[in-house]
Amino acid sequence: MGAFWHSFSDLAAVERDGELVIERGEGVHIYDDRGRRYLDATAGLWYCNVGYGREEIAEAAARQLRTLSAYSTFGDLANRPAIELAERVAALAPVPGSRVFLTSGGSDSIDTAAKMARRYWQLLGRPDRTLFITRERAYHGMHIAGTSLAGIEANAAGYGTFVGDVLKVAWDSAEALREAIALAGPDRVAAFFCEPVIGAGGVFAPPQGYLREVREICRETGVLFVADEVITGFGRLGDWFASRRFDLQPDIVTCAKGITSGYLPMGAVIASPRVVEPFRAPGAGMWRHGYTYAGHATVAAVALANLDIMERERLPERGLGLESELATALAPLAGHPLVEEVRAGVGVMAAVQPSTEAIAEDPSLPTRLVVACREHGIMTRALATGALQISPPLVMEDADLRELAEGIGAALDAIS
Ligand SMILES: Cc1ncc(COP(=O)(O)O)c(C=O)c1O
């Protein structure tokens, strides 16, 4: 192994076992440097919604690079692709009249949302509203804010306290949120962070009525409702945003990934008029926040080309159809002796959960299963619960679904 430090890795293990180099992608498949082909069950890290190898995105990037690669968007500066992208995203946003703050990825978006929420309350003369409430199992990225908001314990462990003002509640109980707000005092709480469907925590859809109830509790108590749609935005939940599908009308939406399908890195924070208002009031002054690559012209051009494809090929609608097709394709795996359950049926997101007892006995089971999947032509990874992540590109065809389910089935058989 050379100098490259792998993310989320056990460096000693990578040094021992070597690295796997992915060389190219085409549609729903990727190829390694030895020419082996894999069906990409995860769309990279939940992002490649339009699939790989889209010429028109590459051309959009090349065109923009020749015109203006990038320029600062601080203060009054802007560029055409960034302006156009903000308008496009605002038009798709769950709340009309929203504004779009561009970032470089999901963790940036979470940091921005946390600072935006606190600044909002400051501007309203309520500086004590600094508390954030988050859910067990939550993944909100790996910046300092996101690490502090993490509901996946292992992701927050070992650093001490970064942001102290965080309360964690059960992921599936609206009552727990109500109690936490009452206990802290509503005048202390800035925002509630909520993934409409929990992703990296293991793919857990909200219980019936949960999202409606937590939304209502936030409304009653004035707490800002932040929908973390880094995974669920841009088609994966069968609509442009899960918040649209479930009519959440969030105060703030964080997104990333599908906005460019990962062709270049980008994130965004969509702020509803309620949140924007105090920032644009006379006397609000400068909000000293922003990133060098916010509104990067070439990334924005890529995002626009990606949205063109999503619109033309109606990928959010395709996502809605794929939701049940994926659940049907994976359902038989639930009968395998190694499998505890298959969680699927809300969005193009699923998890094949190996028996938690078996994982307790042999913690290497999820890794062995991932390796076996690779050997059977399926690229996936293990989530926080040891489940296999299934979140393929939204361009999956019937044959791809069959390939996916058969490959995982064969991998399960191989390690049984
Ligand atoms: C729900 C959620 N929020 C935030 C993030 C962080 O995004 P990024 O890894 O682009 O910083 C992720 C990443 O997977 C995510 O799933």
Coordinates of C-alpha atoms and ligand atoms in Angstrom, one line a residue:
M1 CA 0.0 0.0 0.0
G2 CA 1.2 3.5 -0.8
A3 CA 0.5 6.9 0.6
F4 CA -3.2 6.9 0.1
W5 CA -5.0 7.0 3.4
H6 CA -8.4 5.3 2.9
S7 CA -11.5 6.7 4.6
F8 CA -13.3 4.6 7.2
S9 CA -10.6 2.1 7.0
D10 CA -8.6 -0.2 9.3
L11 CA -5.2 0.8 7.8
A12 CA -3.5 -2.3 9.2
A13 CA -6.1 -4.5 7.5
V14 CA -5.8 -2.7 4.2
E15 CA -2.0 -3.0 4.4
R16 CA -2.3 -6.7 5.1
D17 CA -5.0 -7.5 2.5
G18 CA -4.3 -4.9 -0.2
E19 CA -6.6 -2.4 -1.8
L20 CA -9.1 -2.8 -4.6
V21 CA -8.7 -0.3 -7.4
I22 CA -11.8 0.6 -9.3
E23 CA -11.0 1.8 -12.8
R24 CA -14.1 2.6 -14.7
G25 CA -17.9 2.6 -14.6
E26 CA -20.6 2.1 -17.2
G27 CA -24.3 2.3 -16.4
V28 CA -24.9 0.2 -13.2
H29 CA -21.6 -1.6 -13.5
I30 CA -18.1 -0.8 -12.3
Y31 CA -14.8 -2.5 -13.3
D32 CA -11.6 -3.0 -11.3
D33 CA -8.0 -2.7 -12.6
R34 CA -8.0 -6.4 -13.3
G35 CA -11.0 -6.1 -15.6
R36 CA -13.4 -7.7 -13.2
R37 CA -17.0 -6.5 -13.5
Y38 CA -19.3 -5.7 -10.5
L39 CA -22.9 -4.6 -10.3
D40 CA -22.7 -1.5 -8.2
A41 CA -25.3 -2.2 -5.5
T42 CA -24.6 1.0 -3.6
A43 CA -24.3 3.6 -6.4
G44 CA -20.9 4.5 -5.0
L45 CA -21.8 5.9 -1.6
W46 CA -25.5 6.4 -2.3
Y47 CA -24.8 9.0 -5.0
C48 CA -24.6 7.7 -8.6
N49 CA -28.3 8.1 -9.4
V50 CA -27.9 8.5 -13.2
G51 CA -25.4 5.6 -13.5
Y52 CA -21.8 5.8 -14.8
G53 CA -20.3 7.0 -18.0
R54 CA -22.7 9.8 -19.0
E55 CA -21.0 11.6 -21.8
E56 CA -23.1 14.7 -21.6
I57 CA -22.0 15.3 -18.0
A58 CA -18.3 15.0 -19.0
E59 CA -19.0 17.4 -21.9
A60 CA -20.7 19.9 -19.6
A61 CA -17.7 19.9 -17.3
A62 CA -15.2 20.3 -20.2
R63 CA -17.2 23.2 -21.7
Q64 CA -17.3 25.0 -18.3
L65 CA -13.7 24.3 -17.6
R66 CA -12.8 26.0 -20.9
T67 CA -15.0 29.0 -20.1
L68 CA -14.5 29.6 -16.4
S69 CA -13.3 26.8 -14.1
A70 CA -14.4 28.5 -10.9
Y71 CA -14.5 31.8 -9.2
S72 CA -15.3 33.0 -5.7
T73 CA -19.0 33.5 -4.8
F74 CA -18.3 35.4 -1.6
G75 CA -20.1 38.7 -1.2
D76 CA -21.8 39.9 -4.3
L77 CA -19.9 37.5 -6.7
A78 CA -21.6 34.8 -8.7
N79 CA -21.3 32.8 -11.8
R80 CA -24.0 31.7 -14.3
P81 CA -24.1 27.9 -13.6
A82 CA -24.4 28.6 -9.8
I83 CA -27.2 31.0 -10.3
E84 CA -29.0 28.7 -12.6
L85 CA -28.5 25.7 -10.3
A86 CA -29.8 27.5 -7.3
E87 CA -33.0 28.5 -9.3
R88 CA -33.4 24.9 -10.5
V89 CA -33.0 23.4 -7.0
A90 CA -35.3 26.1 -5.5
A91 CA -38.0 25.2 -8.0
L92 CA -37.8 21.6 -6.9
A93 CA -37.6 22.4 -3.2
P94 CA -40.3 21.2 -0.8
V95 CA -41.1 24.7 0.3
P96 CA -41.8 27.4 -2.3
G97 CA -39.7 30.5 -2.1
S98 CA -36.7 28.7 -0.6
R99 CA -33.1 29.9 -1.1
V100 CA -30.2 27.5 -1.9
F101 CA -26.7 27.7 -0.2
L102 CA -24.2 25.6 -2.1
T103 CA -21.5 23.6 -0.3
S104 CA -18.9 21.0 -1.2
G105 CA -20.7 17.9 0.2
G106 CA -23.1 16.5 2.8
S107 CA -20.9 17.2 5.9
D108 CA -20.5 20.8 4.8
S109 CA -24.3 21.0 4.4
I110 CA -24.8 19.7 7.9
D111 CA -22.2 22.1 9.4
T112 CA -23.9 24.9 7.4
A113 CA -27.4 23.9 8.6
A114 CA -26.2 23.8 12.3
K115 CA -24.7 27.2 12.0
M116 CA -27.7 28.6 10.1
A117 CA -30.1 27.3 12.8
R118 CA -28.2 28.9 15.6
R119 CA -27.6 32.1 13.7
Y120 CA -31.3 32.2 12.9
W121 CA -32.2 32.2 16.6
Q122 CA -29.5 34.8 17.3
L123 CA -30.9 37.1 14.7
L124 CA -34.3 36.8 16.3
G125 CA -32.9 37.8 19.7
R126 CA -33.0 34.2 21.1
P127 CA -29.3 33.4 21.6
D128 CA -30.2 30.7 24.2
R129 CA -31.7 28.4 21.5
T130 CA -28.6 26.5 20.8
L131 CA -29.5 22.9 21.5
F132 CA -29.7 20.3 18.7
I133 CA -31.8 17.2 18.9
T134 CA -30.8 14.2 16.9
R135 CA -31.8 10.5 16.6
E136 CA -30.2 7.3 17.5
R137 CA -28.8 5.5 14.4
A138 CA -28.4 8.9 12.7
Y139 CA -25.5 9.6 10.3
H140 CA -25.0 13.3 9.7
G141 CA -21.6 13.2 8.1
M142 CA -18.1 13.5 9.6
H143 CA -17.4 17.1 10.1
I144 CA -17.3 18.3 13.7
A145 CA -21.1 19.2 13.7
G146 CA -22.0 15.9 12.1
T147 CA -19.8 13.8 14.4
S148 CA -21.5 15.5 17.4
L149 CA -24.9 14.8 16.0
A150 CA -24.1 11.2 15.2
G151 CA -26.5 8.6 16.5
I152 CA -24.2 5.8 15.4
E153 CA -22.2 5.6 18.6
A154 CA -19.0 4.3 17.1
N155 CA -18.7 7.3 14.8
A156 CA -18.7 9.7 17.7
A157 CA -16.6 7.7 20.1
G158 CA -13.0 8.5 20.8
Y159 CA -13.0 12.3 20.3
G160 CA -14.3 13.7 23.5
T161 CA -17.0 16.4 23.2
F162 CA -17.0 18.6 20.1
V163 CA -20.5 20.2 20.2
G164 CA -21.9 19.8 23.7
D165 CA -25.4 21.0 23.1
V166 CA -26.8 17.8 21.6
L167 CA -29.6 15.6 22.9
K168 CA -30.2 12.2 21.4
V169 CA -33.6 10.6 21.2
A170 CA -34.9 7.2 20.1
W171 CA -35.0 7.0 16.3
D172 CA -38.6 5.7 16.2
S173 CA -40.5 7.5 18.9
A174 CA -42.1 10.9 18.3
E175 CA -43.0 10.9 22.0
A176 CA -39.3 10.8 22.8
L177 CA -38.8 14.0 20.9
R178 CA -41.7 15.7 22.6
E179 CA -40.3 14.7 26.0
A180 CA -36.7 15.8 25.2
I181 CA -38.0 19.2 24.1
A182 CA -40.1 19.5 27.2
L183 CA -37.2 18.5 29.4
A184 CA -34.7 20.9 27.8
G185 CA -37.3 23.7 27.6
P186 CA -38.5 24.7 24.1
D187 CA -36.7 28.0 24.5
R188 CA -33.4 26.2 24.5
V189 CA -33.9 24.0 21.4
A190 CA -32.6 25.3 18.0
A191 CA -33.3 22.4 15.7
F192 CA -34.2 18.8 15.2
F193 CA -32.2 16.8 12.7
C194 CA -34.0 14.0 10.9
E195 CA -33.1 11.7 8.1
P196 CA -36.5 10.8 6.5
V197 CA -35.2 7.3 6.1
I198 CA -32.2 6.4 8.1
G199 CA -29.4 5.4 5.7
A200 CA -25.9 4.5 7.0
G201 CA -27.4 3.6 10.4
G202 CA -28.8 0.5 8.7
V203 CA -31.7 1.6 6.4
F204 CA -34.6 2.0 8.7
A205 CA -37.8 3.5 7.4
P206 CA -39.8 5.7 9.9
P207 CA -42.7 4.0 11.7
Q208 CA -46.1 4.8 10.4
G209 CA -47.0 8.4 11.3
Y210 CA -43.6 9.2 12.8
L211 CA -42.6 11.9 10.3
R212 CA -46.0 13.6 10.5
E213 CA -45.9 13.6 14.3
V214 CA -42.3 14.9 14.7
R215 CA -43.0 17.6 12.1
E216 CA -46.0 18.7 14.1
I217 CA -44.1 18.7 17.4
C218 CA -41.4 21.0 15.9
R219 CA -44.1 23.3 14.6
E220 CA -45.8 23.5 18.0
T221 CA -42.6 24.3 19.8
G222 CA -41.0 26.5 17.2
V223 CA -38.0 24.1 16.8
L224 CA -36.5 24.2 13.3
F225 CA -37.1 21.0 11.4
V226 CA -34.0 20.0 9.5
A227 CA -34.5 17.2 6.9
D228 CA -31.2 15.6 6.2
E229 CA -31.8 14.5 2.6
V230 CA -28.2 13.9 1.7
I231 CA -29.2 10.3 0.7
T232 CA -32.9 10.7 0.1
G233 CA -32.7 13.9 -2.1
F234 CA -32.8 13.8 -5.9
G235 CA -34.8 10.8 -6.7
R236 CA -33.9 8.0 -4.3
L237 CA -37.2 8.3 -2.4
G238 CA -39.3 8.3 -5.6
D239 CA -39.6 12.1 -5.6
W240 CA -37.2 15.0 -5.9
F241 CA -37.1 15.0 -2.1
A242 CA -38.5 12.7 0.6
S243 CA -39.9 15.9 2.2
R244 CA -42.1 16.4 -0.9
R245 CA -43.3 12.8 -0.9
F246 CA -44.2 12.9 2.8
D247 CA -45.2 16.6 2.8
L248 CA -42.8 17.6 5.6
Q249 CA -42.3 21.2 4.6
P250 CA -39.0 21.3 6.4
D251 CA -37.5 24.6 7.6
I252 CA -34.1 23.5 6.2
V253 CA -33.1 20.7 3.9
T254 CA -29.5 19.4 3.6
C255 CA -28.5 17.6 0.5
A256 CA -25.5 16.5 -1.6
K257 CA -24.8 13.2 -3.5
G258 CA -27.6 12.9 -6.1
I259 CA -27.4 16.6 -6.9
T260 CA -24.4 15.7 -9.2
S261 CA -24.8 11.9 -9.0
G262 CA -21.2 12.2 -7.6
Y263 CA -19.7 13.2 -11.0
L264 CA -18.1 16.0 -9.0
P265 CA -18.5 16.8 -5.3
M266 CA -21.3 19.2 -4.2
G267 CA -23.8 19.7 -1.5
A268 CA -26.6 22.2 -0.8
V269 CA -28.7 23.6 2.0
I270 CA -32.2 24.7 1.1
A271 CA -33.6 27.3 3.5
S272 CA -37.3 27.9 3.6
P273 CA -38.6 31.5 3.6
R274 CA -39.0 31.4 7.4
V275 CA -35.3 30.8 7.9
V276 CA -34.1 33.2 5.2
E277 CA -36.2 36.1 6.4
P278 CA -34.1 37.3 9.4
F279 CA -30.9 36.9 7.3
R280 CA -32.2 39.4 4.7
A281 CA -33.8 41.8 7.1
P282 CA -32.1 45.3 7.1
G283 CA -29.5 45.4 9.8
A284 CA -28.9 41.6 9.8
G285 CA -25.4 42.2 8.7
M286 CA -23.0 39.8 7.1
W287 CA -23.3 36.0 7.8
R288 CA -19.6 35.1 8.0
H289 CA -20.0 31.6 6.6
G290 CA -19.2 30.0 3.3
Y291 CA -16.7 27.7 1.5
T292 CA -14.1 28.3 -1.1
Y293 CA -15.8 26.0 -3.5
A294 CA -19.4 27.0 -2.8
G295 CA -21.1 27.5 -6.1
H296 CA -18.0 26.2 -8.0
A297 CA -18.9 26.9 -11.6
T298 CA -17.8 23.6 -13.1
V299 CA -19.4 21.5 -10.4
A300 CA -22.6 23.6 -10.9
A301 CA -22.5 22.9 -14.6
V302 CA -22.2 19.2 -13.9
A303 CA -25.1 19.4 -11.5
L304 CA -27.2 21.1 -14.2
A305 CA -26.3 18.4 -16.7
N306 CA -27.2 15.7 -14.1
L307 CA -30.6 17.3 -13.4
D308 CA -31.3 17.5 -17.2
I309 CA -30.8 13.7 -17.3
M310 CA -32.9 13.1 -14.2
E311 CA -35.7 15.2 -15.6
R312 CA -35.6 13.8 -19.2
E313 CA -35.5 10.2 -18.0
R314 CA -38.0 10.9 -15.2
L315 CA -35.7 9.2 -12.7
P316 CA -37.6 10.3 -9.5
E317 CA -40.7 8.5 -11.0
R318 CA -38.5 5.6 -12.0
G319 CA -37.3 5.5 -8.4
L320 CA -40.9 5.1 -7.2
G321 CA -41.4 2.2 -9.5
L322 CA -38.0 0.7 -8.5
E323 CA -38.9 0.9 -4.8
S324 CA -41.3 -2.1 -5.0
E325 CA -39.3 -3.9 -7.8
L326 CA -36.2 -3.8 -5.6
A327 CA -38.2 -5.0 -2.5
T328 CA -39.7 -7.9 -4.6
A329 CA -36.3 -8.9 -6.0
L330 CA -34.7 -9.0 -2.5
A331 CA -37.6 -10.5 -0.6
P332 CA -36.6 -14.2 -1.2
L333 CA -33.2 -13.5 0.5
A334 CA -35.1 -13.1 3.8
G335 CA -35.6 -16.9 3.7
H336 CA -31.9 -17.6 3.8
P337 CA -30.8 -19.1 7.1
L338 CA -28.1 -16.4 7.5
V339 CA -30.5 -13.6 7.0
E340 CA -32.5 -12.0 9.9
E341 CA -34.5 -9.6 7.7
V342 CA -34.6 -7.7 4.5
R343 CA -35.5 -4.0 5.1
A344 CA -36.9 -2.6 1.8
G345 CA -39.9 -0.9 0.4
V346 CA -39.4 2.8 1.1
G347 CA -37.3 4.3 -1.7
V348 CA -34.5 2.7 -3.6
M349 CA -32.8 1.8 -0.4
A350 CA -32.6 -1.6 1.2
A351 CA -30.6 -3.6 3.7
V352 CA -30.0 -7.3 3.8
Q353 CA -29.5 -7.9 7.5
P354 CA -27.4 -11.0 8.5
S355 CA -28.5 -12.6 11.8
T356 CA -27.4 -10.3 14.7
E357 CA -26.7 -13.4 16.8
A358 CA -24.4 -14.7 14.1
I359 CA -22.6 -11.4 13.9
A360 CA -22.2 -11.3 17.7
E361 CA -20.6 -14.8 17.5
D362 CA -18.4 -13.8 14.6
P363 CA -17.9 -10.1 14.1
S364 CA -16.1 -10.7 10.8
L365 CA -19.3 -12.1 9.2
P366 CA -20.4 -8.8 7.5
T367 CA -16.9 -8.3 6.0
R368 CA -16.7 -11.9 4.8
L369 CA -20.1 -11.5 3.3
V370 CA -19.0 -8.3 1.5
V371 CA -16.0 -10.1 0.1
A372 CA -18.1 -13.0 -1.0
C373 CA -20.5 -10.6 -2.8
R374 CA -17.5 -9.2 -4.6
E375 CA -16.5 -12.7 -5.7
H376 CA -20.0 -13.1 -7.0
G377 CA -19.9 -9.8 -9.0
I378 CA -21.8 -7.6 -6.5
M379 CA -20.1 -4.5 -5.0
T380 CA -21.6 -3.5 -1.7
R381 CA -20.6 -2.7 1.9
A382 CA -21.7 -3.3 5.4
L383 CA -23.7 -0.7 7.3
A384 CA -23.7 0.1 11.0
T385 CA -25.7 -2.9 11.9
G386 CA -23.7 -5.2 9.7
A387 CA -26.4 -5.2 7.0
L388 CA -25.5 -5.1 3.3
Q389 CA -26.2 -1.7 1.8
I390 CA -28.4 -1.9 -1.3
S391 CA -29.0 1.5 -3.0
P392 CA -28.3 1.0 -6.7
P393 CA -28.4 3.7 -9.4
L394 CA -31.9 4.6 -10.4
V395 CA -31.4 3.3 -13.9
M396 CA -31.5 -0.4 -12.9
E397 CA -33.3 -2.7 -15.3
D398 CA -35.1 -6.0 -14.6
A399 CA -32.0 -8.0 -15.6
D400 CA -29.8 -5.9 -13.2
L401 CA -32.3 -6.6 -10.3
R402 CA -32.0 -10.3 -11.0
E403 CA -28.2 -10.1 -11.2
L404 CA -28.2 -8.3 -7.8
A405 CA -30.5 -10.7 -6.0
E406 CA -28.8 -13.8 -7.5
G407 CA -25.3 -12.5 -6.7
I408 CA -26.1 -11.8 -3.0
G409 CA -27.9 -15.2 -2.7
A410 CA -24.8 -17.0 -4.1
A411 CA -22.6 -15.0 -1.7
L412 CA -24.8 -16.0 1.3
D413 CA -24.7 -19.6 0.2
A414 CA -20.9 -19.5 -0.2
I415 CA -20.2 -18.4 3.4
S416 CA -23.0 -20.4 5.0
Ligands
LIG1 C1 -27.7 11.4 5.9 C2 -26.3 11.9 5.6 N1 -26.0 13.1 6.0 C3 -24.7 13.6 5.8 C4 -23.8 12.8 5.1 C5 -22.4 13.4 4.9 O1 -22.2 13.6 3.5 P1 -20.7 13.6 2.9 O2 -20.1 12.3 3.2 O3 -20.9 14.0 1.5 O4 -19.9 14.7 3.7 C6 -24.1 11.6 4.7 C7 -23.2 10.7 3.9 O5 -23.4 9.6 3.6 C8 -25.5 11.1 4.9 O6 -25.8 9.8 4.6

